[in-house]
Amino acid sequence: MKTFKGGFHVPDHKDLTASAAIEQMPLVTDYYVSLSQHIGKPAQPVVNVGDQVVEGQLIAQASSAISANVHSPVCGDVVEVVKRKNAQGVLVDTIHIRSNGRQDRQTLPALTDPTPQQIVERVAEAGIVGMGGAGFPTAVKLQPKDPVDSLVINAAECEPYLNCDNRLLLERTEQFLQGVRLLAKAIGVSNVYIGIEENKQQAYEKLLQQPHVIADTKEALASKQQDDIVVVQLKAKYPQGAEKTLIKACLNREVPVGGLPAAVGCIVDNVGTAYAVYDAVVNGVPLYKRLMTVSGGGINDPKNLEVAVGTPISAIVELCGGLKEDTVKLVSGGPMMGFSLMNTDVATTKTDSGFLALTDKEASSVLPTPCINCGRCASVCPMRLMPMYIDFYTTVGDTENAVKYGALNCFECGTCAYVCPAKRPIVQSVRLTKIKAKEKK
Amino acid sequence: MSYVYSSSPHIKSPRTTRSIMIDVCIALLPACLAGVILMFTANAAFPMLGALSLMHLVICCVTSVAAEWVFLLCCKKPFKQILAEFDFSSLVTGLLIGMNLYPTSKWYVGILASIFAVVVVKMLFGGTGKNLVNPAIAGRVFAFIAFGAAFGGAMSYVNPNTNSPMVFTSPISGGKVEGFDASGAVTGATPLQVLMGSAGTGATNTLSNLDLFLGTGVAGCIGETCKLALIVGGIYLVVRGVLNFRWPLVYIATTGVVSVLIAWISGCYNSEGVFIPELMGTKFAQAWEVFLPSILSGGLILGAIFMATDYVTTPNTKVGNYVYFVFLGILTAVLRKAVKGEAVSFAILLGNLVVPLIDMYIRRKPFGYVKPQKQRKAKPADEAVVAKEGD
């Protein structure tokens, strides 16, 4: 089975929600739609306080080349535009919309047989961003500067607990594949790979049953036709779903240090992104809803939900039966790369793939002890760095040496900190060094 | 309700430094037990050797842990915190020092070696993870250099059976237990020395490879005689994911092969010291007789599994580790030929000191590493442009 060097199989706890069908999040009263749900400049509001908006209406516009449109998730009134803390704890401009209970919806005209240019334009119009977590505007990604020959769809979902991609693959298989074909058309490639971890056997089999989808075997590849999509089964190992490790596993290409996937002729998109592209092109629905896994030992009733962007986490928690007494940590996103939350007074965004409530048993709160140089961090590092040195030099305040040992090449997957027996806060060190290195420049 | 707020990742593996150290302690137990039992049965007339072995182990463990705690108390750390942060690494050091003593060592040797190892080698350098050399190895070398005879030397007792005075000497590590009689100082030759011709003429090997493997009738330190028990401990560590099986194997195999090479080359010299090329063919086959004894003799297996592989004092890269363990293997074999004793501990001590150097020069190439060729080519051009602008 294909994979990359390094990494570690983190217990995935996916059984909590693996068989929970997608449910719709019912309407709530207040929505807090952030204007910075993507990498790049915040969107510029195009509505005023007191305006009435309908579901799917454009409420903020992309403000520069790297930015994304934002649409209203609900039919209601704009109450205010305020600075509000997002999941990362940063104050960002947020539009507060109060629902008026109506269900009016505004959509874009559906496109039949669109040209590549039309797809890219629609993706930009619909405000689609990378839904794996980074939130890079997809329209920008679809117009790479380097020549590209392959599209890799990231269905690895290597983060423990999360199941939203898995459920989407199972329940909306055809729509997802349509989205993938639209993406391939937009960038003009015929080599399309879907990388999926072995622990999603059901979804893997479902994909292979579809027409023009073939497995990654020699016999199947020999008779590959122009529009066949190749499904590559990957070893269940964290961080299999990181861009660089996914490309390495599927195509055996190594993205150069500091480079983008396009440097090796690849574009990587998430399952959720492909589905959003389908929805935007075929149904004309902009991106204001996404799938989320609500899970963890501290959640009474774990679910997979389709949630409107801007829904307060507190409402989601309420729907899922509330929190258990022994919850010690709240996490937005996956447990390896997500952000810990101080409280549930935070709204969802386009990039939230999950919300977790972890108990003391799950979220280790053992305090750091001195490094014993065991080398586990280096042996699991997918970027083949030496995290023990980065942590050491950061701790003693030597940014220069921390950078020398590759702190800037780190994408903060957290595998090193997971396996560390001394519980060193290695990812925190990397982040600190990145900030300090930026300040120096 | 307030929640824990921290940087990702939010889940951590259950492995802790403490659990690793406890695993090492568990892995050392079979060898300790086998050592004590072997010493009990080594000389029927004098089972007290077993009791002495047990005493050494207990003394070293207690002293090591106590030394660490007293040191931390002197640093004004509250005792509650010391207990909460206790990671069992000083217990590992204590056990290892105890295993590295001879049953006939004087009682105070273990105490002083433990204090030296824990306080001077570990705590003064910053505690767990900061020591330059393995504390247990340093403790053993300290005892060897500082105490000499008291470390492995003679002890006088009265034979309870015959009421006559007895003098015990500890024969060279790995030799046959034969010093335990009233005749006094008898020094045994190790099978390795006999085979390599460095034990003097007339010495004969009376131990089979099986004896060496099981430790039956083999003299030596408490913990190093029973190779079987050591290997069982090693396998436990490999299964528990604490030890990479590769490194002890590389070390042991290198020592064996280099010993064979040394025996081969030295076998080709005749009694007048003239090299005879014709002998090379026949001596090569003979030289392999040294392979197993060289592996099974002395403290090699104890050192290779438990002391050379100490996380703190090994390189951080795979390539670096190969360099380090091959270096240790060569050093051990050469030292054995050259100094005829105390090869493994000095090899590891020297190897430990070379580790920072290895780590400085051997680094990993990161994922997607591109050779900086373009930059080198571009540099002269850039300088040329700058020079022109300067003009």
mmCIF file of C-alpha atoms in Angstrom, chain B residues 166-315:
data_model
loop_
_atom_site.group_PDB
_atom_site.id
_atom_site.type_symbol
_atom_site.label_atom_id
_atom_site.label_comp_id
_atom_site.label_asym_id
_atom_site.label_seq_id
_atom_site.Cartn_x
_atom_site.Cartn_y
_atom_site.Cartn_z
ATOM 1 C CA MET B 166 40.095 -17.678 52.016
ATOM 2 C CA VAL B 167 41.228 -15.115 49.525
ATOM 3 C CA PHE B 168 38.971 -14.364 46.645
ATOM 4 C CA THR B 169 40.114 -12.665 43.571
ATOM 5 C CA SER B 170 37.870 -11.793 40.754
ATOM 6 C CA PRO B 171 39.327 -13.192 37.566
ATOM 7 C CA ILE B 172 39.232 -11.150 34.444
ATOM 8 C CA SER B 173 35.744 -10.558 33.293
ATOM 9 C CA GLY B 174 34.542 -13.342 31.080
ATOM 10 C CA GLY B 175 37.006 -15.928 32.340
ATOM 11 C CA LYS B 176 36.231 -19.027 34.321
ATOM 12 C CA VAL B 177 35.313 -18.777 37.976
ATOM 13 C CA GLU B 178 38.440 -20.279 39.386
ATOM 14 C CA GLY B 179 39.780 -17.776 41.846
ATOM 15 C CA PHE B 180 37.533 -18.898 44.624
ATOM 16 C CA ASP B 181 39.791 -21.226 46.493
ATOM 17 C CA ALA B 182 42.273 -20.994 49.295
ATOM 18 C CA SER B 183 45.231 -20.873 46.993
ATOM 19 C CA GLY B 184 44.827 -17.150 46.554
ATOM 20 C CA ALA B 185 45.271 -15.070 43.510
ATOM 21 C CA VAL B 186 44.562 -17.087 40.429
ATOM 22 C CA THR B 187 43.802 -15.058 37.402
ATOM 23 C CA GLY B 188 41.827 -16.739 34.737
ATOM 24 C CA ALA B 189 42.181 -16.062 31.084
ATOM 25 C CA THR B 190 39.109 -15.375 29.016
ATOM 26 C CA PRO B 191 38.380 -17.658 26.094
ATOM 27 C CA LEU B 192 38.768 -14.669 23.844
ATOM 28 C CA GLN B 193 42.253 -13.928 25.097
ATOM 29 C CA VAL B 194 43.235 -17.559 24.682
ATOM 30 C CA LEU B 195 41.981 -17.625 21.136
ATOM 31 C CA MET B 196 43.560 -14.323 20.215
ATOM 32 C CA GLY B 197 46.820 -15.387 21.725
ATOM 33 C CA SER B 198 47.021 -12.492 24.134
ATOM 34 C CA ALA B 199 46.658 -14.554 27.311
ATOM 35 C CA GLY B 200 50.216 -15.799 27.271
ATOM 36 C CA THR B 201 51.435 -19.210 26.347
ATOM 37 C CA GLY B 202 50.012 -22.230 28.049
ATOM 38 C CA ALA B 203 46.636 -20.685 28.844
ATOM 39 C CA THR B 204 43.737 -22.838 27.813
ATOM 40 C CA ASN B 205 40.111 -22.109 27.280
ATOM 41 C CA THR B 206 37.916 -24.111 29.582
ATOM 42 C CA LEU B 207 34.619 -22.459 28.763
ATOM 43 C CA SER B 208 32.351 -23.421 25.881
ATOM 44 C CA ASN B 209 30.308 -20.921 23.927
ATOM 45 C CA LEU B 210 27.195 -22.267 25.632
ATOM 46 C CA ASP B 211 28.747 -21.544 29.021
ATOM 47 C CA LEU B 212 29.467 -18.035 27.894
ATOM 48 C CA PHE B 213 25.921 -17.626 26.626
ATOM 49 C CA LEU B 214 24.254 -18.878 29.783
ATOM 50 C CA GLY B 215 26.874 -17.496 32.134
ATOM 51 C CA THR B 216 27.393 -20.824 33.916
ATOM 52 C CA GLY B 217 30.777 -20.823 35.596
ATOM 53 C CA VAL B 218 31.687 -17.519 34.009
ATOM 54 C CA ALA B 219 33.277 -14.906 36.188
ATOM 55 C CA GLY B 220 32.506 -11.288 35.734
ATOM 56 C CA CYS B 221 30.249 -8.483 36.762
ATOM 57 C CA ILE B 222 26.925 -9.314 38.349
ATOM 58 C CA GLY B 223 24.809 -8.343 35.406
ATOM 59 C CA GLU B 224 26.964 -9.200 32.426
ATOM 60 C CA THR B 225 27.420 -12.942 32.716
ATOM 61 C CA CYS B 226 24.079 -14.338 31.598
ATOM 62 C CA LYS B 227 23.748 -13.232 27.967
ATOM 63 C CA LEU B 228 20.462 -15.091 27.609
ATOM 64 C CA ALA B 229 18.816 -12.942 30.290
ATOM 65 C CA LEU B 230 20.231 -9.775 28.745
ATOM 66 C CA ILE B 231 18.881 -10.715 25.329
ATOM 67 C CA VAL B 232 15.469 -11.492 26.837
ATOM 68 C CA GLY B 233 15.497 -7.986 28.330
ATOM 69 C CA GLY B 234 16.555 -6.560 24.983
ATOM 70 C CA ILE B 235 13.727 -8.306 23.166
ATOM 71 C CA TYR B 236 11.283 -6.904 25.715
ATOM 72 C CA LEU B 237 12.533 -3.392 24.957
ATOM 73 C CA VAL B 238 12.252 -3.956 21.201
ATOM 74 C CA VAL B 239 8.694 -5.241 21.588
ATOM 75 C CA ARG B 240 7.797 -2.247 23.744
ATOM 76 C CA GLY B 241 9.156 0.093 21.092
ATOM 77 C CA VAL B 242 11.837 1.493 23.394
ATOM 78 C CA LEU B 243 14.837 0.076 21.582
ATOM 79 C CA ASN B 244 15.621 -0.190 17.889
ATOM 80 C CA PHE B 245 16.932 -3.741 17.453
ATOM 81 C CA ARG B 246 19.271 -2.527 14.719
ATOM 82 C CA TRP B 247 21.738 -0.674 16.924
ATOM 83 C CA PRO B 248 22.820 -3.402 19.387
ATOM 84 C CA LEU B 249 23.109 -5.762 16.422
ATOM 85 C CA VAL B 250 25.323 -3.353 14.488
ATOM 86 C CA TYR B 251 27.561 -2.839 17.519
ATOM 87 C CA ILE B 252 27.849 -6.532 18.396
ATOM 88 C CA ALA B 253 28.350 -7.683 14.809
ATOM 89 C CA THR B 254 31.029 -5.052 14.162
ATOM 90 C CA THR B 255 32.906 -6.092 17.289
ATOM 91 C CA GLY B 256 32.756 -9.740 16.221
ATOM 92 C CA VAL B 257 33.920 -9.089 12.672
ATOM 93 C CA VAL B 258 36.729 -6.747 13.662
ATOM 94 C CA SER B 259 37.884 -9.224 16.311
ATOM 95 C CA VAL B 260 38.007 -11.885 13.606
ATOM 96 C CA LEU B 261 40.029 -9.588 11.357
ATOM 97 C CA ILE B 262 42.466 -8.804 14.159
ATOM 98 C CA ALA B 263 42.853 -12.495 14.989
ATOM 99 C CA TRP B 264 43.377 -13.255 11.306
ATOM 100 C CA ILE B 265 46.067 -10.660 10.746
ATOM 101 C CA SER B 266 47.870 -11.299 14.018
ATOM 102 C CA GLY B 267 47.730 -15.031 13.354
ATOM 103 C CA CYS B 268 49.756 -14.565 10.214
ATOM 104 C CA TYR B 269 52.836 -13.404 12.155
ATOM 105 C CA ASN B 270 55.241 -16.081 13.239
ATOM 106 C CA SER B 271 57.015 -16.160 16.576
ATOM 107 C CA GLU B 272 59.739 -13.824 15.324
ATOM 108 C CA GLY B 273 57.205 -11.228 14.301
ATOM 109 C CA VAL B 274 57.545 -11.782 10.578
ATOM 110 C CA PHE B 275 54.438 -11.596 8.461
ATOM 111 C CA ILE B 276 53.938 -14.769 6.466
ATOM 112 C CA PRO B 277 51.507 -14.285 3.581
ATOM 113 C CA GLU B 278 51.204 -18.030 2.979
ATOM 114 C CA LEU B 279 49.402 -18.406 6.297
ATOM 115 C CA MET B 280 46.630 -16.038 5.327
ATOM 116 C CA GLY B 281 44.433 -18.713 3.758
ATOM 117 C CA THR B 282 44.460 -21.154 6.632
ATOM 118 C CA LYS B 283 44.399 -18.539 9.367
ATOM 119 C CA PHE B 284 41.302 -16.899 7.907
ATOM 120 C CA ALA B 285 39.145 -19.946 8.545
ATOM 121 C CA GLN B 286 40.657 -20.347 12.001
ATOM 122 C CA ALA B 287 40.046 -16.729 12.859
ATOM 123 C CA TRP B 288 36.296 -17.256 12.765
ATOM 124 C CA GLU B 289 36.621 -19.314 15.963
ATOM 125 C CA VAL B 290 37.006 -15.993 17.702
ATOM 126 C CA PHE B 291 33.673 -14.676 16.446
ATOM 127 C CA LEU B 292 31.296 -16.182 19.014
ATOM 128 C CA PRO B 293 33.593 -15.875 22.043
ATOM 129 C CA SER B 294 34.270 -12.256 21.183
ATOM 130 C CA ILE B 295 30.567 -11.538 21.083
ATOM 131 C CA LEU B 296 29.699 -13.523 24.193
ATOM 132 C CA SER B 297 32.623 -12.424 26.341
ATOM 133 C CA GLY B 298 32.787 -9.658 28.842
ATOM 134 C CA GLY B 299 30.318 -6.807 29.025
ATOM 135 C CA LEU B 300 29.680 -6.440 25.306
ATOM 136 C CA ILE B 301 26.059 -7.549 25.252
ATOM 137 C CA LEU B 302 25.171 -5.644 28.426
ATOM 138 C CA GLY B 303 26.875 -2.569 26.997
ATOM 139 C CA ALA B 304 25.394 -2.945 23.537
ATOM 140 C CA ILE B 305 21.794 -3.421 24.619
ATOM 141 C CA PHE B 306 21.530 -1.208 27.672
ATOM 142 C CA MET B 307 24.369 1.297 27.854
ATOM 143 C CA ALA B 308 25.511 2.263 24.360
ATOM 144 C CA THR B 309 21.890 2.724 23.264
ATOM 145 C CA ASP B 310 21.059 5.302 25.928
ATOM 146 C CA TYR B 311 18.919 7.866 24.079
ATOM 147 C CA VAL B 312 20.702 10.864 25.506
ATOM 148 C CA THR B 313 24.148 9.832 24.357
ATOM 149 C CA THR B 314 23.430 8.513 20.871
ATOM 150 C CA PRO B 315 23.299 10.499 17.625
#
